[in-house]
Coordinates of C-alpha atoms in Angstrom, one line a residue:
M947 CA -107.1 -123.1 31.8
L948 CA -109.6 -124.8 29.4
I949 CA -109.6 -124.2 25.7
V950 CA -112.8 -124.9 23.8
T951 CA -112.4 -124.9 20.0
G952 CA -113.7 -126.4 16.8
Y953 CA -116.3 -125.8 14.1
M954 CA -120.0 -125.1 14.1
H955 CA -122.0 -125.7 10.9
I956 CA -125.1 -123.6 10.2
D957 CA -127.2 -123.4 7.1
P958 CA -125.5 -120.6 5.1
T959 CA -128.7 -118.6 4.8
E960 CA -128.9 -118.5 8.6
V961 CA -125.4 -117.4 9.3
P962 CA -126.2 -113.7 9.7
Q963 CA -129.0 -114.4 12.2
F964 CA -126.8 -116.9 14.1
L965 CA -124.0 -114.4 14.3
A966 CA -126.3 -111.7 15.6
E967 CA -127.7 -113.9 18.3
L968 CA -124.2 -115.2 19.2
K969 CA -122.9 -111.6 19.4
D970 CA -125.6 -110.9 22.1
L971 CA -124.6 -114.0 23.9
A972 CA -120.9 -113.1 23.7
I973 CA -121.4 -109.7 25.3
V974 CA -122.9 -111.4 28.4
T975 CA -120.5 -114.4 28.3
R976 CA -117.4 -112.2 28.3
Q977 CA -118.4 -110.6 31.6
R978 CA -118.8 -114.0 33.3
P979 CA -116.3 -114.9 36.1
G980 CA -113.6 -117.2 34.7
N981 CA -114.1 -116.2 31.0
I982 CA -110.8 -115.4 29.4
S983 CA -112.1 -115.1 25.8
Y984 CA -115.2 -116.1 23.8
D985 CA -115.0 -115.7 20.0
A986 CA -116.4 -117.0 16.7
A987 CA -115.3 -116.3 13.1
V988 CA -116.9 -117.3 9.8
D989 CA -114.5 -119.7 8.3
D990 CA -116.4 -120.6 5.1
P991 CA -119.6 -118.5 4.5
A992 CA -120.7 -120.6 1.5
A993 CA -120.6 -123.8 3.7
G994 CA -121.9 -122.1 6.8
R995 CA -118.8 -123.1 8.8
L996 CA -117.7 -121.0 11.8
L997 CA -114.6 -121.4 13.9
I998 CA -115.3 -121.3 17.7
A999 CA -112.6 -120.3 20.2
E1000 CA -113.1 -120.0 23.9
R1001 CA -110.8 -119.9 26.9
W1002 CA -112.0 -120.5 30.5
A1003 CA -110.1 -120.3 33.8
D1004 CA -111.5 -123.7 34.9
Q1005 CA -114.3 -126.2 34.6
E1006 CA -116.4 -124.5 37.2
A1007 CA -116.5 -121.3 35.0
L1008 CA -117.3 -123.2 31.9
S1009 CA -120.0 -125.2 33.6
A1010 CA -121.5 -122.0 35.0
H1011 CA -121.6 -120.6 31.4
L1012 CA -123.2 -123.8 30.0
D1013 CA -125.8 -123.7 32.8
A1014 CA -126.6 -120.0 32.4
E1015 CA -130.1 -119.2 31.2
Q1016 CA -128.9 -117.1 28.2
T1017 CA -126.7 -120.0 27.1
K1018 CA -129.5 -122.6 27.5
A1019 CA -131.9 -120.4 25.6
F1020 CA -129.4 -119.9 22.7
V1021 CA -128.8 -123.6 22.4
A1022 CA -132.5 -124.3 22.6
R1023 CA -133.2 -122.0 19.7
W1024 CA -130.3 -123.4 17.5
Q1025 CA -129.8 -127.0 18.5
R1026 CA -131.8 -128.4 15.6
R1027 CA -130.2 -126.0 13.2
M1028 CA -126.6 -126.4 14.0
R1029 CA -124.1 -129.2 14.3
G1030 CA -120.7 -128.9 15.7
D1031 CA -117.3 -130.5 16.2
V1032 CA -116.2 -128.6 19.2
K1033 CA -113.8 -130.0 21.8
K1034 CA -112.5 -129.0 25.2
F1035 CA -108.7 -129.1 26.0
D1036 CA -106.8 -128.7 29.2
A1037 CA -104.0 -126.2 28.8
S1038 CA -101.4 -126.4 31.6
N1039 CA -98.3 -124.9 30.0
E1040 CA -99.3 -121.5 28.6
R1041 CA -96.5 -119.3 27.2
G1042 CA -95.9 -116.7 24.5
L1043 CA -96.0 -117.7 20.9
L1044 CA -92.3 -117.2 20.4
D1045 CA -91.2 -118.5 23.8

């Protein structure tokens, strides 16, 4: 499993529009083969900072998402208006929180 997580930074005035467009992308993304979860949360609205959290079955599934037309279109619309510190991690020992 791959975990993609980190922060995205958007101009605070654009957060509502960004979230609306991201919600549309999330609906499609959550139906893609290999997607386990795809979420974002506003961490600091005044700073325009969002927490990103995704889980993917494998690199093939993540790559298919990144190559999908909807994803490419979203990035094209926002790439000059967002900056991020999002990383990908391999998870090979998944277990319950209290295990």
